[in-house]
Coordinates of C-alpha atoms in Angstrom, one line a residue:
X1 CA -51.6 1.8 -24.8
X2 CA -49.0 1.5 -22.2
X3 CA -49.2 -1.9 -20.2
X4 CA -48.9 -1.7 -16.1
X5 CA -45.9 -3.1 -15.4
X6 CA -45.5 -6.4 -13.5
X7 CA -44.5 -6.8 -9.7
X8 CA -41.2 -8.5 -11.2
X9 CA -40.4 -5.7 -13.9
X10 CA -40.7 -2.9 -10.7
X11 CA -38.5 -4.8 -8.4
X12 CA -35.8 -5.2 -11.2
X13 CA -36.2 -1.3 -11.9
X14 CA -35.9 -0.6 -8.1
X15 CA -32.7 -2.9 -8.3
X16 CA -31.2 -1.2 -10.9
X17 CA -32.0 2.2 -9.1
X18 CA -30.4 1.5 -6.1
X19 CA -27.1 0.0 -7.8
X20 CA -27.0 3.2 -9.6
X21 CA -24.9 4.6 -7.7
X22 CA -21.8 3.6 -5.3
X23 CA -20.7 5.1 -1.7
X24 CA -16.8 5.0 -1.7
X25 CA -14.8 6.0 1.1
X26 CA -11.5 6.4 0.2
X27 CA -7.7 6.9 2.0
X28 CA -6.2 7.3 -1.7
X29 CA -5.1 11.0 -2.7
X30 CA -4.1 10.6 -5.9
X31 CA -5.5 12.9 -9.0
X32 CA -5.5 10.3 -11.4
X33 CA -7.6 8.6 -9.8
X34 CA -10.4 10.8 -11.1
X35 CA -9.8 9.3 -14.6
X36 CA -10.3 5.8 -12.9
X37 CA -13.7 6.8 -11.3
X38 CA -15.0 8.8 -14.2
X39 CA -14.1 6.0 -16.4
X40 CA -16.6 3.5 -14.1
X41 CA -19.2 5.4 -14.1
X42 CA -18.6 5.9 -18.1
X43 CA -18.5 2.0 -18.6
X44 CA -21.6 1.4 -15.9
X45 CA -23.6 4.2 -15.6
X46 CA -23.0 3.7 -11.4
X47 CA -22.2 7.3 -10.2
X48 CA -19.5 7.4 -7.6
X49 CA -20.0 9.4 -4.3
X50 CA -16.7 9.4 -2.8
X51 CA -15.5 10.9 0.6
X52 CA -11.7 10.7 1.1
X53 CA -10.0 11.1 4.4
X54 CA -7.2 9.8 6.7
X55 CA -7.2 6.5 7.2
X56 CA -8.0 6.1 11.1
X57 CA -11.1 8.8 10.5
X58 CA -13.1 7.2 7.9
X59 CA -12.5 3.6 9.5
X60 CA -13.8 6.0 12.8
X61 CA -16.5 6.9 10.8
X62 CA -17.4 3.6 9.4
X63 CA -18.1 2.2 13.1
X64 CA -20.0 5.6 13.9
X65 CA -22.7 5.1 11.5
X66 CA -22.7 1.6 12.3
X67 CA -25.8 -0.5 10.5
X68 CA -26.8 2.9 8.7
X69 CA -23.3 3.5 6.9
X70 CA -24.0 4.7 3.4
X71 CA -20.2 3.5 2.8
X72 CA -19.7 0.9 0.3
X73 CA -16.3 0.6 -0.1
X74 CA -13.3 1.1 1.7
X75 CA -10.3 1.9 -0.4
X76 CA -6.8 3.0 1.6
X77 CA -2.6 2.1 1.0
X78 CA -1.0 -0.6 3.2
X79 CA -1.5 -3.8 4.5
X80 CA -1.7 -3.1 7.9
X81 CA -4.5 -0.3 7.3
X82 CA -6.5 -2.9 5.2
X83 CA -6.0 -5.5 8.2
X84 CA -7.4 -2.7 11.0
X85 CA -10.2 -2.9 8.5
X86 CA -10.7 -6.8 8.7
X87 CA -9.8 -6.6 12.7
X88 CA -12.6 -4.4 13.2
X89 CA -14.9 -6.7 11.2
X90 CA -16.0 -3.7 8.5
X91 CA -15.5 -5.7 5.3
X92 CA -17.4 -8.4 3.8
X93 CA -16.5 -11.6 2.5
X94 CA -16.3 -11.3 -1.7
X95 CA -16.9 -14.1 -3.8
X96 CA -16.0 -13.3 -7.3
X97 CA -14.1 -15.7 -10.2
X98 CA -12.9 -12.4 -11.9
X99 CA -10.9 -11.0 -8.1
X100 CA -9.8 -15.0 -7.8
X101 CA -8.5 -15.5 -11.5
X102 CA -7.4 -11.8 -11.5
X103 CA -5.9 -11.3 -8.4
X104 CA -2.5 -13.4 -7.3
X105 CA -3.7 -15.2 -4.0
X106 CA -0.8 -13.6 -2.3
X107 CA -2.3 -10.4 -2.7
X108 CA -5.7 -11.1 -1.4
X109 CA -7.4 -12.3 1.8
X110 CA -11.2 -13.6 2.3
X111 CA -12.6 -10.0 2.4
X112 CA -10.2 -7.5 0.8
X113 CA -7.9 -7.2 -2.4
X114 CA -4.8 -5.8 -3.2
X115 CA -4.9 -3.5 -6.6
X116 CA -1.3 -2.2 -6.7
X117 CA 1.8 -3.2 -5.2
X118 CA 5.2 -1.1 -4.1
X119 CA 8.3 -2.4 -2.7
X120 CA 10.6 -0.8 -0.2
X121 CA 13.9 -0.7 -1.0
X122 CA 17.1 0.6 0.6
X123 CA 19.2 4.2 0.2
X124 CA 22.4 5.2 0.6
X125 CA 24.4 7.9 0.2
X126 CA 27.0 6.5 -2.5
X127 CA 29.6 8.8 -1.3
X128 CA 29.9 7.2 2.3
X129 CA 28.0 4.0 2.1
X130 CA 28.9 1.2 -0.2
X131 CA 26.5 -0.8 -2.5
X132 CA 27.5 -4.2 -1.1
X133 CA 27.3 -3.5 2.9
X134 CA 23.9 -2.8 1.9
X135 CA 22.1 -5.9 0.4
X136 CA 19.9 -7.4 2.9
X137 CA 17.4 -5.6 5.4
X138 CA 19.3 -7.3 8.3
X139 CA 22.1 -5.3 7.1
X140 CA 20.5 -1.8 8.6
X141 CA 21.4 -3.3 12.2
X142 CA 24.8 -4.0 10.9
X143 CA 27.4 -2.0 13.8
X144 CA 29.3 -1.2 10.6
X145 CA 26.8 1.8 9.7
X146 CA 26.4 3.0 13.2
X147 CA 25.3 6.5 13.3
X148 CA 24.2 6.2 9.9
X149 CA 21.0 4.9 9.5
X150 CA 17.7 7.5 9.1
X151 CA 13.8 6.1 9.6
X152 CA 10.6 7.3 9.8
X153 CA 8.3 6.1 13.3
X154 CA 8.8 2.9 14.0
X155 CA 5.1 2.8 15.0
X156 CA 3.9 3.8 11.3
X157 CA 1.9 1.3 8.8
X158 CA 5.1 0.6 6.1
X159 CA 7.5 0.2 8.9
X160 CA 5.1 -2.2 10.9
X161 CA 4.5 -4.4 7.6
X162 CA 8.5 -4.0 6.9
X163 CA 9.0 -6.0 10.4
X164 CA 6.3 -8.2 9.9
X165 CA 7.6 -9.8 7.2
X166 CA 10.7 -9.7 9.0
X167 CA 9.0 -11.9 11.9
X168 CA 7.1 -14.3 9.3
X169 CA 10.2 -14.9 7.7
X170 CA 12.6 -15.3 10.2
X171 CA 10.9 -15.1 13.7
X172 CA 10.6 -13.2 16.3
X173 CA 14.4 -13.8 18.2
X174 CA 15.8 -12.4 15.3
X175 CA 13.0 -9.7 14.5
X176 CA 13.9 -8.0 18.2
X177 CA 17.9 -8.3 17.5
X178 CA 17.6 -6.7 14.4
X179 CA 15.3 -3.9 15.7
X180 CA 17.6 -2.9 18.4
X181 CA 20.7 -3.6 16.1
X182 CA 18.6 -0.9 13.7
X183 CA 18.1 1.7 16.9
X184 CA 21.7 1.3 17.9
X185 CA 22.9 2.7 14.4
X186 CA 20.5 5.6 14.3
X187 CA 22.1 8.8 13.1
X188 CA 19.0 10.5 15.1
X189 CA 15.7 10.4 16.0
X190 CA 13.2 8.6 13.9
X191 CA 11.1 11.8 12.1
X192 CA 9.4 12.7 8.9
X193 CA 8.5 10.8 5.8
X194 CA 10.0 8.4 3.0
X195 CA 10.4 11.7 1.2
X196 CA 12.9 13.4 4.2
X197 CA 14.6 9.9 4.7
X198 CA 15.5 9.8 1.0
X199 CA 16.7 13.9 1.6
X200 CA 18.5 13.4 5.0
X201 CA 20.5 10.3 3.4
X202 CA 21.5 13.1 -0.1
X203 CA 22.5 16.0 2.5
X204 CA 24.9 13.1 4.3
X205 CA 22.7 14.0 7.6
X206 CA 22.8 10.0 7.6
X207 CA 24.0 7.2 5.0
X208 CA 21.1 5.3 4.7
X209 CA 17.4 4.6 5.1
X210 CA 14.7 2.7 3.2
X211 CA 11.8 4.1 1.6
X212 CA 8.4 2.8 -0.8
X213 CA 9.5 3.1 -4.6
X214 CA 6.6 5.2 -4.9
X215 CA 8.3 8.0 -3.2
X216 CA 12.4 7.5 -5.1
X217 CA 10.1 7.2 -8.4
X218 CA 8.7 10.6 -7.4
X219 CA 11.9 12.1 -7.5
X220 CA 13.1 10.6 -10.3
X221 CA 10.5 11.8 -12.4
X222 CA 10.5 15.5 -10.9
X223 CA 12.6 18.4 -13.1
X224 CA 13.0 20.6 -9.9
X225 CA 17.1 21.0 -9.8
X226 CA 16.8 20.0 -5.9
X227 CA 15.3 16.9 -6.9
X228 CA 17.7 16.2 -9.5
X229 CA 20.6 16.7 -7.1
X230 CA 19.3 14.8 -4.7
X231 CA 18.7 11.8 -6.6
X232 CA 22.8 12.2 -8.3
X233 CA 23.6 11.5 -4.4
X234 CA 21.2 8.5 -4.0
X235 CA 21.8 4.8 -4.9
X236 CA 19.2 2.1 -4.2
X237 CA 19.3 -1.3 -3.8
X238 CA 16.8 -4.4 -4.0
X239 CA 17.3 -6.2 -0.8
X240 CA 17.3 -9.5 0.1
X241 CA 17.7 -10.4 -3.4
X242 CA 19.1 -14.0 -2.5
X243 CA 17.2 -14.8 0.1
X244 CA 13.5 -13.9 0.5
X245 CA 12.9 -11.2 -1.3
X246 CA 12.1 -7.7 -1.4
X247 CA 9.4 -6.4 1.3
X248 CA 6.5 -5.8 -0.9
X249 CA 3.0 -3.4 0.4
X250 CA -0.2 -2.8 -1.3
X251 CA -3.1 -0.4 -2.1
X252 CA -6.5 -2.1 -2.0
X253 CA -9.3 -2.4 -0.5
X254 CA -12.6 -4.2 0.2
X255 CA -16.6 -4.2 0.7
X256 CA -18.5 -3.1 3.3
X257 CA -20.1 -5.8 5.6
X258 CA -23.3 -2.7 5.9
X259 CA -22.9 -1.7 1.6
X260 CA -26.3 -0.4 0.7
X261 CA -25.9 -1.2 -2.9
X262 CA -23.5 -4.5 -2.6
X263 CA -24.0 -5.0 -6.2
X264 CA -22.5 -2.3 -7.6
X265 CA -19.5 -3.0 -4.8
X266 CA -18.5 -5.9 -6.0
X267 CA -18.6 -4.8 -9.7
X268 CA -16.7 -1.8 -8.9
X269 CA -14.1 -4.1 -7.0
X270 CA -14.1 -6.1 -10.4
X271 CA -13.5 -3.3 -12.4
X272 CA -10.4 -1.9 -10.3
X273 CA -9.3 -5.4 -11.4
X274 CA -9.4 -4.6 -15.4
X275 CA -6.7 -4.1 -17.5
X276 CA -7.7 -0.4 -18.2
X277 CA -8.2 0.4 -14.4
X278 CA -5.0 -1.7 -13.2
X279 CA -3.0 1.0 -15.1
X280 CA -4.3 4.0 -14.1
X281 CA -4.7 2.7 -10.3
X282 CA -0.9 1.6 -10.5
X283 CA 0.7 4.2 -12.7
X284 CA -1.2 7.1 -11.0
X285 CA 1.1 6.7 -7.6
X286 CA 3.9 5.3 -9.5
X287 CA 3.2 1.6 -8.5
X288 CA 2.7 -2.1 -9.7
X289 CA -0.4 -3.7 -11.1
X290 CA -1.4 -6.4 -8.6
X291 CA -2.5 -8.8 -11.7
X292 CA 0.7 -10.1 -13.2
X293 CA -0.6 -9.4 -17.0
X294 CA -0.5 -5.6 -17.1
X295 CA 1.8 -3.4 -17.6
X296 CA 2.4 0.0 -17.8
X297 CA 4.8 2.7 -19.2
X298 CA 6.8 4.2 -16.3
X299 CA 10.4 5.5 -17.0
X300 CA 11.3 6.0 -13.3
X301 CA 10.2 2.3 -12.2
X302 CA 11.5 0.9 -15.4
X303 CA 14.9 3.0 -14.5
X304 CA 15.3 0.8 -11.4
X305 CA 15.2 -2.6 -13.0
X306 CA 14.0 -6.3 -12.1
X307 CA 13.7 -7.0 -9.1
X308 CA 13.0 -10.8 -6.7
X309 CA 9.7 -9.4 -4.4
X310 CA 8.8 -11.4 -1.2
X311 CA 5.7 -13.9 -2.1
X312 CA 4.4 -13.6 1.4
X313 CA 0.6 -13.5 1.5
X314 CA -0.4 -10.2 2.8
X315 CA -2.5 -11.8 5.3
X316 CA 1.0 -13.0 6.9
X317 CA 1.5 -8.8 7.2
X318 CA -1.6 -8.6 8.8
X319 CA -1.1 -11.6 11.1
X320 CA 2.0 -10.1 12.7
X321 CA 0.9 -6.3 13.2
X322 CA 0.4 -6.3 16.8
X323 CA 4.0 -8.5 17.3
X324 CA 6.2 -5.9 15.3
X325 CA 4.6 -3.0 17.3
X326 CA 5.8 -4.8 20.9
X327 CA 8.9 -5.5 19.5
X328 CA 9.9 -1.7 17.9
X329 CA 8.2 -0.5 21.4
X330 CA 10.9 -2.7 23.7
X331 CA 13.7 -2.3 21.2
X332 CA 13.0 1.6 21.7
X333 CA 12.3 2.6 17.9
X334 CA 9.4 4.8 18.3

């Protein structure tokens, strides 16, 4: 005969109910990262409903629904989205030994988490710019490549973090001369994407830009003849090399401050923190683990060599958004 089960056995099956499943909201458009949800729910048995979007819409629709969000997680790329994030007080301070021992502090804040890093290096054109006039970010304002430098909005997310570590590092005198020294030299109009920088600078429409390593290992890994053409044309440097460092951004994410089922949040936060998930979160966008043990196999990262990266918390990024819009806004780079 079946016994009636106690008050404490029917609360711990309506716990286990509810963190049964997992409300993601995610900025991330990459396919493999099916492999790295399917493989949760595999390892858990927590089903992930997921609803990806732009950035600016799902953080939109995170406020909307206020106190009845069904969102437990917010997953997007960049530092500065991930700080909108914190500004607007969506996420939830995370206690966890597995995010603190995993996770460099760098690459972490109170209430989100970095799970993959990219840097953003310089291009040139190795037919009209040399190697060597090219080594420092502070170069790019340099009169000697006037009318040769090609950029994306100064108001978008990677260029904001680019300046903001420019202004941590080296204040905000010399963040403004170097943004007008950058606006001076432009071979045209700030437009496009990493992806048409990296073009513009192979066609010799300018002789150099910068652009996330994301998008030059994307090209070096394509077999389309364009591609391969383009990327004969390109060289790429590490900058700042002897000095701070190269600019490094993240993709991460946190925990909803309304998460319905904050359990299975913070597990799936620990999990995007495992060996197994690091790889396939890092690899599938061709990116870096954020924890320092993993590796991964990726000819077109491995093809640009070591590299120094800036160690400047991301939280510093965050800190100096606002700043490094006023200053691209009077310098004129828009």
């Amino acid at each position: 005969m079946k016994l009636p089960l106690s008050f404490a056995a029917l609360a711990l099956l309506a716990s286990t109910a509810q963190a049964a499943e997992l409300n993601l909201y995610s900025a991330r458009h990459y396919q493999t990262d099916e492999a790295l949800y399917s493989n949760f729910t595999k390892q858990t048995g927590i089903k992930i409903n997921r609803i990806e979007g732009k950035e600016d819409e799902l953080l939109e629709r995170i406020r909307n629904e206020g106190s009845n969000s069904p969102a437990d997680i917010f997953l997007t790329v960049d530092a500065a989205r991930l700080a909108k994030a914190h500004e607007l007080g969506l996420f939830a301070p995370v206690s966890s030994k597995i995010l603190e021992s995993r996770i460099p502090a760098h690459l972490r804040t109170e209430d989100w988490f970095s799970f993959s890093t990219r840097a953003r290096v310089i291009v040139y054109n190795k037919a009209t710019v040399k190697a060597e006039d090219v080594q420092n970010y502070d170069d790019l304002a340099n009169p000697k490549l006037k009318g040769k430098f090609c950029s994306r909005s100064g108001s978008h997310p990677y260029n904001l973090s680019l300046m903001a570590s420019v202004i941590a590092n080296q204040g905000e005198a010399k963040a403004e001369e170097w943004a007008k020294g950058m606006v001076a030299n432009f071979a045209r109009a700030p437009k496009g994407g990493d992806t048409d920088q990296i073009k513009a600078v192979a066609a010799g429409e300018c002789g150099v830009a910068v652009s996330n390593t994301y998008y030059v290992a994307r090209l070096l890994r394509s077999t389309k003849p364009e591609d391969v053409k383009t990327m004969e044309k390109i060289g790429i440097v590490w900058p700042n090399q002897k000095t701070s460092g190269t600019h490094i951004n993240v993709s991460g994410g946190g925990m909803l401050k309304t998460a319905p089922n904050k359990a299975a949040a913070v597990r799936f936060l620990e999990y995007l923190a495992s060996d197994a998930a690091q790889a396939y979160f890092a690899d599938g966008n061709n990116e870096w683990p954020a924890v320092n043990s993993v590796k991964i196999a990726n000819s077109a990262l491995d093809s640009l060599g070591k590299f120094k990266a800036d160690k400047l918390p991301v939280k510093n990024l965050a800190m100096y958004q606002a700043k490094a819009q006023i200053i691209y806004d009077r310098a004129g780079f828009r």
